Amino acid sequence: MKEQLAKIEREALETITKAADPTALDELRVKYLGKKGELTAVLKQMGKLSAEERPAMGALANEVRSVLEETIELTAQKLAAAALELIAKNGIQRTTVEQIYKKAGISRTFFYSFFPTKEDLIVEALYLQQPRILAYVKRLMEDPALSWREAVRQFLHACCYGEEYGIAVLTIEEQQHLFRHLSPESCRVFREKQQRLFGQILEGFGIRADKSRIDLFTNLSLMVMVVRRAIPDTLPFFVPEAADETAAFQIHVIVDALERLKEQ
């Protein structure tokens, strides 16, 4: 049985990395980890072992299952992390699928076994970013060297200049591109998660987060981030020399508004 388990682990790891699309990857999950899969078939033979052998073989079988499951999960996480880093630095349009899968250290074929399109991966990368953003809010709020106003200002500034801080912020064109390529259901889920994120940010600032406040904060925050990145390419009649000063002014106004909400 030990040899069988080793053979299953070896063959599964090899075939998983050759999966060509999500359907093929799911089929391999079923083949090796499903109720009628090869690993399950081996486990059903446990009754033939002596009482002394069962604990060791059971532990080994669970280890094999964990290795296969973690390989699949960690690869998806590596892809999302690689995409997030590249998108934050270069933007969506200048980030290619080839750059992402090479950075993650996998093949093009294996990439498409996790994400059928680049847009699906982008959404997953943006979801991966959310807990990092909340952790950043927490660090700023707990920094004894910062006043409440300065902590909020620093957060908004970092988001506004996301390419310098490793935070992915979509431009107008990138938002339009993503919206066109997502299904209605994916858009619905994206909006729900976005609303939850901005609500949690408000709560991190110590502000009661009802829907109207979340909606206002979302629009005000995205407006300053998007406009700053849109000058001058998308908004050619804006004055590029004043772009940074404009962003700083808008951030100051947002902080003022949030401070009033905090006091209510």
XYZ file of N, CA and C in Angstrom:
792
model
N 0.825 -1.208 0.000
C 0.000 0.000 0.000
C 0.862 1.262 0.000
N 1.960 1.212 0.692
C 2.861 2.359 0.732
C 3.354 2.689 -0.662
N 3.665 1.643 -1.434
C 4.136 1.848 -2.809
C 3.018 2.431 -3.672
N 1.779 1.967 -3.450
C 0.637 2.485 -4.206
C 0.452 3.984 -3.957
N 0.537 4.372 -2.709
C 0.359 5.780 -2.359
C 1.453 6.649 -2.979
N 2.682 6.156 -2.941
C 3.799 6.896 -3.527
C 3.609 7.047 -5.035
N 3.115 5.984 -5.670
C 2.875 6.005 -7.112
C 1.763 6.998 -7.460
N 0.694 7.002 -6.666
C -0.405 7.937 -6.899
C 0.083 9.377 -6.768
N 0.851 9.642 -5.725
C 1.353 11.007 -5.509
C 2.238 11.440 -6.670
N 3.138 10.576 -7.098
C 4.070 10.901 -8.177
C 3.317 11.162 -9.483
N 2.406 10.260 -9.837
C 1.676 10.389 -11.093
C 0.723 11.590 -11.067
N 0.089 11.807 -9.914
C -0.864 12.917 -9.813
C -0.162 14.265 -9.969
N 0.964 14.437 -9.306
C 1.692 15.700 -9.408
C 2.155 15.954 -10.836
N 2.543 14.893 -11.506
C 3.009 15.040 -12.886
C 1.867 15.399 -13.827
N 0.718 14.729 -13.685
C -0.398 14.984 -14.602
C -1.101 16.298 -14.296
N -1.145 16.689 -13.016
C -1.787 17.950 -12.651
C -1.097 19.119 -13.340
N 0.221 19.094 -13.391
C 0.966 20.199 -14.012
C 0.824 20.227 -15.530
N 0.184 19.194 -16.103
C -0.031 19.161 -17.546
C -1.479 19.441 -17.921
N -2.314 19.717 -16.913
C -3.730 19.998 -17.190
C -3.840 21.217 -18.095
N -4.664 21.109 -19.135
C -4.724 22.159 -20.154
C -5.809 23.197 -19.915
N -6.793 22.889 -19.077
C -7.876 23.835 -18.823
C -8.558 23.469 -17.508
N -9.460 24.346 -17.007
C -10.108 24.067 -15.729
C -10.873 22.753 -15.700
N -11.476 22.384 -16.840
C -12.219 21.123 -16.891
C -11.283 19.939 -16.685
N -10.137 19.989 -17.353
C -9.159 18.900 -17.207
C -8.640 18.824 -15.772
N -8.427 19.978 -15.157
C -7.939 19.992 -13.779
C -8.986 19.406 -12.834
N -10.258 19.763 -13.046
C -11.322 19.202 -12.218
C -11.426 17.691 -12.397
N -11.238 17.235 -13.626
C -11.280 15.794 -13.881
C -10.164 15.069 -13.135
N -9.002 15.704 -13.054
C -7.891 15.100 -12.319
C -8.157 15.105 -10.814
N -8.795 16.171 -10.328
C -9.179 16.200 -8.917
C -10.069 15.003 -8.595
N -11.062 14.777 -9.470
C -11.986 13.657 -9.264
C -11.247 12.327 -9.379
N -10.364 12.234 -10.376
C -9.649 10.984 -10.606
C -8.819 10.570 -9.396
N -8.179 11.534 -8.764
C -7.282 11.190 -7.661
C -7.897 11.421 -6.280
N -8.777 12.421 -6.149
C -9.264 12.791 -4.822
C -10.764 12.598 -4.632
N -11.486 12.258 -5.704
C -12.936 12.094 -5.611
C -13.346 10.856 -4.832
N -14.662 10.717 -4.635
C -15.191 9.583 -3.856
C -14.849 8.235 -4.479
N -14.716 8.239 -5.795
C -14.342 7.006 -6.493
C -12.931 7.102 -7.066
N -12.165 8.047 -6.544
C -10.821 8.275 -7.051
C -9.815 7.233 -6.593
N -8.624 7.329 -7.161
C -7.587 6.333 -6.891
C -7.147 6.348 -5.422
N -7.058 7.535 -4.846
C -6.650 7.610 -3.445
C -7.717 7.010 -2.537
N -8.974 7.286 -2.859
C -10.079 6.724 -2.072
C -10.093 5.201 -2.179
N -9.793 4.688 -3.367
C -9.771 3.231 -3.569
C -8.708 2.585 -2.686
N -7.575 3.233 -2.559
C -6.517 2.703 -1.699
C -6.954 2.725 -0.238
N -7.624 3.802 0.157
C -8.078 3.918 1.540
C -9.080 2.829 1.899
N -9.859 2.402 0.909
C -10.839 1.349 1.174
C -10.176 0.010 1.488
N -8.901 -0.098 1.162
C -8.174 -1.339 1.438
C -7.579 -1.365 2.850
N -7.824 -0.295 3.591
C -7.252 -0.204 4.931
C -7.694 -1.351 5.819
N -8.918 -1.855 5.578
C -9.440 -2.945 6.407
C -8.623 -4.214 6.323
N -7.855 -4.343 5.259
C -7.039 -5.553 5.080
C -5.744 -5.488 5.885
N -5.441 -4.297 6.399
C -4.197 -4.148 7.153
C -4.393 -4.562 8.600
N -3.303 -4.849 9.227
C -3.357 -5.176 10.650
C -3.618 -3.904 11.455
N -4.055 -4.070 12.676
C -4.346 -2.917 13.534
C -3.111 -2.061 13.741
N -1.953 -2.674 13.711
C -0.706 -1.946 13.913
C -0.341 -1.100 12.688
N -0.711 -1.591 11.494
C -0.328 -0.906 10.256
C -1.263 0.243 9.891
N -2.526 0.158 10.299
C -3.526 1.126 9.860
C -3.190 2.578 10.204
N -2.791 2.887 11.439
C -2.512 4.300 11.740
C -1.440 4.914 10.842
N -0.368 4.163 10.587
C 0.723 4.683 9.767
C 0.273 4.892 8.322
N -0.469 3.915 7.782
C -0.933 4.034 6.399
C -1.985 5.127 6.261
N -2.832 5.256 7.278
C -3.840 6.310 7.253
C -3.197 7.685 7.247
N -2.160 7.844 8.071
C -1.444 9.118 8.124
C -0.757 9.406 6.792
N -0.184 8.389 6.180
C 0.496 8.562 4.898
C -0.500 8.937 3.805
N -1.661 8.289 3.795
C -2.687 8.588 2.798
C -3.166 10.030 2.943
N -3.369 10.476 4.175
C -3.789 11.859 4.408
C -2.714 12.851 3.970
N -1.470 12.457 4.148
C -0.359 13.311 3.724
C -0.347 13.467 2.211
N -0.585 12.366 1.492
C -0.631 12.408 0.033
C -1.776 13.310 -0.426
N -2.947 13.152 0.200
C -4.095 13.992 -0.148
C -3.769 15.472 0.076
N -3.146 15.767 1.200
C -2.798 17.153 1.517
C -1.819 17.722 0.509
N -0.830 16.937 0.106
C 0.165 17.392 -0.865
C -0.501 17.754 -2.187
N -1.420 16.907 -2.657
C -2.091 17.161 -3.930
C -2.997 18.388 -3.836
N -3.769 18.481 -2.752
C -4.668 19.624 -2.593
C -3.887 20.929 -2.460
N -2.798 20.891 -1.701
C -1.998 22.104 -1.498
C -1.290 22.528 -2.777
N -0.880 21.550 -3.594
C -0.227 21.875 -4.859
C -1.158 22.690 -5.747
N -2.408 22.256 -5.817
C -3.397 22.964 -6.630
C -3.685 24.345 -6.053
N -3.919 24.422 -4.741
C -4.265 25.680 -4.100
C -3.108 26.676 -4.144
N -1.900 26.209 -3.846
C -0.753 27.115 -3.814
C -0.421 27.652 -5.199
N -0.644 26.841 -6.232
C -0.378 27.312 -7.589
C -1.334 28.443 -7.951
N -2.604 28.294 -7.588
C -3.575 29.361 -7.848
C -3.184 30.631 -7.100
N -2.735 30.477 -5.858
C -2.319 31.637 -5.066
C -1.073 32.296 -5.661
N -0.138 31.486 -6.147
C 1.074 32.038 -6.760
C 0.723 32.860 -8.000
N -0.214 32.358 -8.782
C -0.629 33.076 -9.981
C -1.285 34.408 -9.605
N -2.168 34.374 -8.630
C -2.850 35.601 -8.216
C -1.852 36.613 -7.647
N -0.896 36.124 -6.854
C 0.104 37.023 -6.270
C 0.998 37.628 -7.344
N 1.394 36.818 -8.328
C 2.220 37.315 -9.428
C 1.457 38.353 -10.245
N 0.192 38.067 -10.512
C -0.630 39.006 -11.277
C -0.795 40.315 -10.518
N -1.037 40.226 -9.207
C -1.236 41.428 -8.400
C 0.005 42.316 -8.425
N 1.166 41.706 -8.284
C 2.411 42.478 -8.284
C 2.628 43.177 -9.620
N 2.390 42.455 -10.711
C 2.613 43.024 -12.042
C 1.575 44.096 -12.370
N 0.317 43.846 -11.999
C -0.747 44.812 -12.290
C -0.534 46.094 -11.493
N -0.140 45.951 -10.214
C 0.092 47.138 -9.386
C 1.203 47.999 -9.971
N 2.193 47.351 -10.552
C 3.343 48.079 -11.094
C 3.108 48.597 -12.507
N 2.507 47.751 -13.359
C 2.426 48.077 -14.784
C 1.027 48.370 -15.304
N 0.007 48.029 -14.541
C -1.362 48.158 -15.029
C -1.787 46.902 -15.775
N -3.085 46.756 -15.982
C -3.620 45.562 -16.637
C -3.169 45.459 -18.088
N -3.283 46.572 -18.814
C -3.032 46.520 -20.250
C -1.577 46.201 -20.582
N -0.648 46.560 -19.692
C 0.759 46.279 -19.940
C 1.244 45.019 -19.218
N 0.301 44.270 -18.661
C 0.636 42.997 -18.031
C 0.082 41.871 -18.892
N 0.947 40.980 -19.331
C 0.520 39.901 -20.207
C 0.407 38.582 -19.446
N -0.341 37.666 -20.028
C -0.461 36.319 -19.447
C 0.913 35.663 -19.360
N 1.728 35.873 -20.388
C 3.069 35.281 -20.386
C 3.903 35.791 -19.208
N 3.834 37.083 -18.937
C 4.575 37.640 -17.804
C 4.119 36.998 -16.495
N 2.823 36.784 -16.373
C 2.267 36.248 -15.126
C 2.701 34.805 -14.912
N 2.507 33.938 -15.917
C 2.827 32.522 -15.670
C 4.335 32.296 -15.563
N 5.126 33.132 -16.231
C 6.572 32.996 -16.074
C 7.015 33.441 -14.681
N 6.403 34.492 -14.168
C 6.743 34.968 -12.829
C 6.347 33.930 -11.777
N 5.231 33.248 -12.031
C 4.768 32.214 -11.099
C 5.542 30.910 -11.256
N 6.311 30.801 -12.342
C 7.133 29.613 -12.550
C 6.376 28.400 -13.039
N 5.318 28.631 -13.849
C 4.561 27.504 -14.395
C 4.446 27.672 -15.914
N 3.884 26.667 -16.565
C 3.742 26.704 -18.014
C 2.468 27.441 -18.417
N 2.421 27.843 -19.677
C 1.217 28.505 -20.206
C 0.022 27.567 -20.125
N 0.237 26.310 -20.469
C -0.850 25.327 -20.421
C -1.415 25.200 -19.018
N -0.531 25.119 -18.021
C -0.967 24.966 -16.637
C -1.694 26.221 -16.159
N -1.294 27.389 -16.655
C -1.985 28.635 -16.299
C -3.465 28.539 -16.653
N -3.751 28.090 -17.862
C -5.140 28.063 -18.322
C -5.956 26.955 -17.657
N -5.314 26.061 -16.929
C -6.071 25.068 -16.170
C -6.672 25.676 -14.908
N -6.169 26.843 -14.517
C -6.700 27.535 -13.341
C -7.628 28.680 -13.724
N -7.217 29.459 -14.722
C -7.982 30.641 -15.107
C -8.176 30.642 -16.621
N -9.422 30.501 -17.077
C -9.669 30.441 -18.519
C -9.316 31.729 -19.253
N -9.347 32.869 -18.547
C -9.004 34.142 -19.177
C -8.148 34.975 -18.230
N -7.475 35.931 -18.796
C -6.673 36.874 -18.012
C -7.563 37.654 -17.047
N -8.780 37.986 -17.487
C -9.688 38.770 -16.656
C -10.106 38.004 -15.396
N -10.293 36.696 -15.521
C -10.632 35.893 -14.345
C -9.514 35.962 -13.304
N -8.284 35.929 -13.766
C -7.147 36.011 -12.844
C -7.044 37.400 -12.228
N -7.314 38.433 -13.008
C -7.250 39.801 -12.493
C -8.213 39.977 -11.325
N -9.426 39.468 -11.491
C -10.420 39.565 -10.417
C -9.924 38.832 -9.175
N -9.363 37.645 -9.373
C -8.850 36.873 -8.231
C -7.705 37.622 -7.550
N -6.864 38.268 -8.342
C -5.754 39.043 -7.771
C -6.273 40.232 -6.953
N -7.316 40.875 -7.448
C -7.901 41.997 -6.708
C -8.528 41.528 -5.400
N -9.113 40.331 -5.425
C -9.655 39.766 -4.179
C -8.521 39.456 -3.202
N -7.409 38.963 -3.724
C -6.253 38.652 -2.879
C -5.730 39.912 -2.195
N -5.860 41.038 -2.860
C -5.350 42.302 -2.342
C -6.161 42.820 -1.150
N -7.427 42.463 -1.075
C -8.322 43.060 -0.086
C -7.863 42.872 1.365
N -7.524 41.647 1.805
C -7.052 41.526 3.197
C -5.757 42.283 3.457
N -4.933 42.436 2.448
C -3.694 43.212 2.614
C -4.018 44.690 2.843
N -5.013 45.184 2.130
C -5.421 46.572 2.304
C -5.950 46.796 3.713
N -6.768 45.865 4.194
C -7.323 46.000 5.545
C -6.224 45.919 6.604
N -5.233 45.074 6.366
C -4.110 44.980 7.309
C -3.320 46.285 7.328
N -3.203 46.930 6.166
C -2.502 48.215 6.076
C -3.260 49.298 6.851
N -4.578 49.303 6.727
C -5.399 50.241 7.491
C -5.158 50.039 8.990
N -5.151 48.803 9.413
C -4.962 48.484 10.838
C -3.609 48.981 11.339
N -2.559 48.760 10.525
C -1.219 49.208 10.924
C -1.172 50.728 11.082
N -1.775 51.429 10.144
C -1.772 52.895 10.205
C -2.547 53.399 11.420
N -3.702 52.796 11.670
C -4.534 53.242 12.785
C -3.874 52.960 14.139
N -3.031 51.936 14.179
C -2.389 51.565 15.443
C -1.021 52.215 15.628
N -0.575 52.974 14.637
C 0.729 53.622 14.721
C 0.645 54.823 15.673
N 1.318 54.767 16.817
C 1.214 55.859 17.796
C 1.813 57.173 17.293
N 2.645 57.092 16.249
C 3.280 58.310 15.734
C 2.360 59.084 14.799
N 1.213 58.496 14.444
C 0.311 59.137 13.487
C -0.973 59.589 14.162
N -1.414 60.778 13.825
C -2.747 61.208 14.234
C -3.768 60.478 13.379
N -5.035 60.555 13.771
C -6.080 59.907 12.973
C -6.091 60.487 11.564
N -6.036 61.793 11.440
C -6.077 62.443 10.131
C -4.894 62.011 9.272
N -3.710 61.968 9.857
C -2.523 61.618 9.071
C -2.567 60.162 8.635
N -3.083 59.282 9.484
C -3.187 57.866 9.123
C -4.133 57.687 7.937
N -5.275 58.367 7.979
C -6.233 58.276 6.872
C -5.636 58.884 5.608
N -4.963 60.028 5.773
C -4.340 60.682 4.604
C -3.309 59.772 3.961
N -2.469 59.135 4.785
C -1.441 58.244 4.248
C -2.063 57.062 3.511
N -3.159 56.547 4.049
C -3.823 55.428 3.376
C -4.327 55.841 2.001
N -5.036 56.961 1.938
C -5.585 57.421 0.662
C -4.470 57.762 -0.321
N -3.400 58.350 0.184
C -2.262 58.684 -0.674
C -1.656 57.408 -1.264
N -1.479 56.367 -0.431
C -0.891 55.110 -0.905
C -1.762 54.474 -1.981
N -3.072 54.533 -1.794
C -3.978 53.971 -2.800
C -3.951 54.796 -4.082
N -3.861 56.107 -3.921
C -3.842 57.002 -5.082
C -2.590 56.775 -5.931
N -1.477 56.474 -5.266
C -0.207 56.207 -5.951
C 0.131 54.721 -5.800
N -0.850 53.910 -6.121
C -0.733 52.469 -5.897
C 0.477 51.824 -6.522
N 0.912 52.306 -7.681
C 2.058 51.700 -8.362
C 3.333 51.819 -7.537
N 3.391 52.795 -6.628
C 4.570 52.981 -5.775
C 4.476 52.168 -4.482
N 3.272 51.711 -4.151
C 3.049 51.026 -2.878
C 2.598 49.576 -3.051
N 2.601 49.101 -4.288
C 2.193 47.715 -4.530
C 0.698 47.483 -4.410
N -0.086 48.540 -4.635
C -1.544 48.434 -4.561
C -2.099 48.593 -5.977
N -2.855 47.613 -6.424
C -3.419 47.657 -7.778
C -4.664 48.539 -7.790
N -4.628 49.588 -8.613
C -5.769 50.483 -8.786
C -6.090 50.531 -10.278
N -7.316 50.221 -10.645
C -7.685 50.155 -12.057
C -7.939 51.541 -12.635
N -7.431 51.754 -13.829
C -7.712 52.993 -14.548
C -9.132 52.928 -15.115
N -9.575 54.041 -15.709
C -10.897 54.067 -16.334
C -10.996 53.002 -17.413
N -9.984 52.946 -18.271
C -10.002 51.977 -19.375
C -9.984 50.546 -18.851
N -9.220 50.311 -17.785
C -9.131 48.963 -17.224
C -10.452 48.534 -16.593
N -11.133 49.467 -15.950
C -12.449 49.155 -15.388
C -13.429 48.805 -16.505
N -13.405 49.584 -17.565
C -14.296 49.324 -18.693
C -13.994 47.964 -19.324
N -12.711 47.675 -19.496
C -12.295 46.394 -20.084
C -12.767 45.231 -19.221
N -12.549 45.337 -17.926
C -12.925 44.258 -17.021
C -14.438 44.068 -17.011
N -15.169 45.158 -16.985
C -16.632 45.084 -16.960
C -17.166 44.379 -18.202
N -16.570 44.672 -19.360
C -17.033 44.064 -20.614
C -16.784 42.564 -20.648
N -15.751 42.099 -19.937
C -15.368 40.694 -20.040
C -15.895 39.820 -18.907
N -16.496 40.431 -17.889
C -17.034 39.640 -16.786
C -18.504 39.316 -17.032
N -18.920 38.164 -16.541
C -20.329 37.791 -16.624
C -21.125 38.650 -15.642
N -22.447 38.768 -15.847
C -23.268 39.529 -14.898
C -23.114 39.028 -13.462
N -23.011 37.718 -13.300
C -22.851 37.155 -11.962
C -21.509 37.545 -11.353
N -20.456 37.502 -12.156
C -19.133 37.890 -11.663
C -19.109 39.365 -11.282
N -19.794 40.201 -12.069
C -19.880 41.626 -11.747
C -20.624 41.839 -10.436
N -21.697 41.082 -10.237
C -22.466 41.197 -8.997
C -21.603 40.849 -7.786
N -20.869 39.745 -7.898
C -20.004 39.316 -6.800
C -18.904 40.349 -6.558
N -18.348 40.879 -7.650
C -17.295 41.884 -7.527
C -17.803 43.113 -6.775
N -18.995 43.584 -7.124
C -19.559 44.758 -6.461
C -19.814 44.484 -4.978
N -20.304 43.300 -4.682
C -20.568 42.945 -3.287
C -19.277 42.947 -2.470
N -18.231 42.355 -3.025
C -16.957 42.305 -2.305
C -16.338 43.694 -2.199
N -16.528 44.508 -3.225
C -16.009 45.877 -3.185
C -16.711 46.664 -2.089
N -18.029 46.528 -2.009
C -18.779 47.244 -0.978
C -18.362 46.777 0.421
N -18.158 45.474 0.568
C -17.727 44.944 1.864
C -16.355 45.497 2.240
N -15.452 45.571 1.255
C -14.112 46.085 1.515
C -14.151 47.535 1.988
N -14.869 48.386 1.260
C -14.905 49.799 1.634
C -15.625 50.000 2.967
N -16.598 49.150 3.253
C -17.249 49.218 4.553
C -16.291 48.863 5.678
N -15.464 47.852 5.451
C -14.488 47.449 6.466
C -13.392 48.502 6.642
N -13.056 49.190 5.564
C -12.077 50.280 5.675
C -12.650 51.393 6.554
N -13.908 51.764 6.301
C -14.541 52.781 7.131
C -14.549 52.372 8.604
N -14.902 51.127 8.857
C -14.913 50.637 10.235
C -13.510 50.666 10.831
N -12.512 50.381 9.994
C -11.130 50.467 10.450
C -10.743 51.881 10.847
N -11.401 52.864 10.208
C -11.176 54.277 10.545
C -11.981 54.704 11.776
N -12.804 53.773 12.289
C -13.632 54.106 13.437
C -14.909 54.830 13.060
N -15.389 54.612 11.821
C -16.589 55.283 11.319
C -17.693 54.250 11.113
N -18.891 54.579 11.585
C -20.018 53.674 11.377
C -20.278 53.533 9.881
N -20.377 52.298 9.411
C -20.442 52.049 7.971
C -21.831 51.566 7.551
N -22.745 52.525 7.302
C -24.017 52.130 6.704
C -23.888 52.255 5.186
N -24.904 51.815 4.464
C -24.788 51.729 3.007
C -24.529 53.082 2.355
N -25.220 54.116 2.784
C -25.040 55.428 2.146
C -23.622 55.944 2.359
N -23.059 55.704 3.533
C -21.695 56.149 3.798
C -20.682 55.340 2.988
N -20.931 54.043 2.906
C -20.029 53.188 2.118
C -20.042 53.619 0.655
N -21.235 53.856 0.120
C -21.357 54.256 -1.288
C -20.622 55.569 -1.547
N -20.808 56.543 -0.655
C -20.157 57.843 -0.823
C -18.638 57.700 -0.723
N -18.172 56.976 0.281
C -16.736 56.785 0.470
C -16.123 56.053 -0.717
N -16.816 55.060 -1.248
C -16.327 54.318 -2.418
C -16.121 55.254 -3.597
N -17.130 56.054 -3.900
C -17.037 56.946 -5.057
C -15.976 58.026 -4.870
N -15.923 58.617 -3.677
C -14.929 59.664 -3.433
C -13.506 59.111 -3.532
N -13.298 57.930 -2.965
C -11.960 57.331 -2.983
C -11.544 56.937 -4.391
N -12.438 56.254 -5.100
C -12.100 55.817 -6.453
C -11.921 57.003 -7.380
N -12.682 58.069 -7.143
C -12.582 59.254 -8.004
C -11.176 59.838 -7.964
N -10.639 60.037 -6.764
C -9.310 60.647 -6.684
C -8.250 59.696 -7.240
N -8.404 58.393 -7.006
C -7.421 57.438 -7.533
C -7.462 57.391 -9.059
N -8.652 57.319 -9.605
C -8.817 57.162 -11.050
C -8.416 58.431 -11.796
N -8.834 59.581 -11.285
C -8.508 60.837 -11.966
C -7.004 61.074 -11.969
N -6.341 60.802 -10.855
C -4.887 60.995 -10.786
C -4.173 60.163 -11.838
N -4.643 58.935 -12.034
C -3.995 58.053 -13.009
C -4.414 58.364 -14.442
N -5.524 59.088 -14.592
C -6.030 59.373 -15.938
C -5.386 60.594 -16.574
N -4.678 61.385 -15.773
C -4.035 62.598 -16.295
C -2.607 62.263 -16.745
N -2.227 62.581 -17.983
C -2.980 63.307 -19.016
C -3.532 62.397 -20.113
N -3.238 61.100 -20.069
C -3.560 60.243 -21.217
C -5.055 60.166 -21.509
N -5.856 59.873 -20.477
C -7.297 59.737 -20.685
C -8.015 61.073 -20.567
N -7.451 61.972 -19.781
C -8.047 63.307 -19.584
C -7.047 64.353 -20.066
N -6.904 64.487 -21.377
C -5.832 65.329 -21.940
C -5.976 66.819 -21.684
N -7.185 67.276 -21.329
C -7.364 68.706 -21.101
C -7.185 69.091 -19.637
N -6.913 68.103 -18.791
C -6.509 68.414 -17.425
C -5.046 68.863 -17.461
N -4.641 69.614 -16.468
C -3.273 70.133 -16.431
C -2.380 69.131 -15.709
N -1.486 68.447 -16.406
C -0.666 67.421 -15.768
C 0.262 67.952 -14.684
N 0.714 69.199 -14.845
C 1.630 69.785 -13.855
C 0.959 69.933 -12.479
N -0.364 69.984 -12.476
C -1.086 70.158 -11.210
C -1.744 68.866 -10.733
N -1.400 67.746 -11.351
C -2.062 66.482 -11.020
C -1.832 66.080 -9.567
N -0.593 66.161 -9.103
C -0.283 65.762 -7.725
C -0.939 66.703 -6.716
N -0.897 67.986 -7.025
C -1.507 68.965 -6.126
C -3.027 68.763 -6.073
N -3.602 68.429 -7.215
C -5.044 68.177 -7.271
C -5.405 66.965 -6.416
N -4.613 65.906 -6.540
C -4.862 64.697 -5.752
C -4.745 64.993 -4.259
N -3.734 65.762 -3.871
C -3.534 66.103 -2.459
C -4.721 66.911 -1.932
N -5.229 67.833 -2.755
C -6.388 68.647 -2.356
C -7.621 67.761 -2.167
N -7.843 66.857 -3.121
C -9.009 65.968 -3.025
C -8.909 65.065 -1.793
N -7.721 64.557 -1.518
C -7.528 63.707 -0.338
C -7.824 64.493 0.929
N -7.374 65.732 0.981
C -7.626 66.583 2.150
C -9.131 66.764 2.358
N -9.862 66.985 1.278
C -11.315 67.165 1.363
C -11.984 65.870 1.845
N -11.520 64.737 1.350
C -12.092 63.454 1.771
C -11.835 63.216 3.257
N -10.633 63.523 3.706
C -10.313 63.352 5.129
C -11.215 64.252 5.981
N -11.443 65.477 5.536
C -12.347 66.378 6.251
C -13.742 65.756 6.359
N -14.228 65.221 5.241
C -15.573 64.631 5.221
C -15.653 63.408 6.143
N -14.621 62.576 6.110
C -14.603 61.387 6.964
C -14.527 61.771 8.443
N -13.787 62.834 8.736
C -13.675 63.275 10.134
C -15.039 63.720 10.660
N -15.813 64.393 9.808
C -17.166 64.808 10.221
C -18.049 63.583 10.467
N -17.924 62.573 9.592
C -18.703 61.347 9.786
C -18.312 60.642 11.081
N -17.030 60.655 11.368
C -16.528 59.997 12.572
C -17.100 60.632 13.840
N -17.320 61.936 13.788
C -17.799 62.657 14.963
C -19.314 62.563 15.142
N -20.004 62.095 14.110
C -21.475 62.008 14.188
C -21.914 60.787 15.005
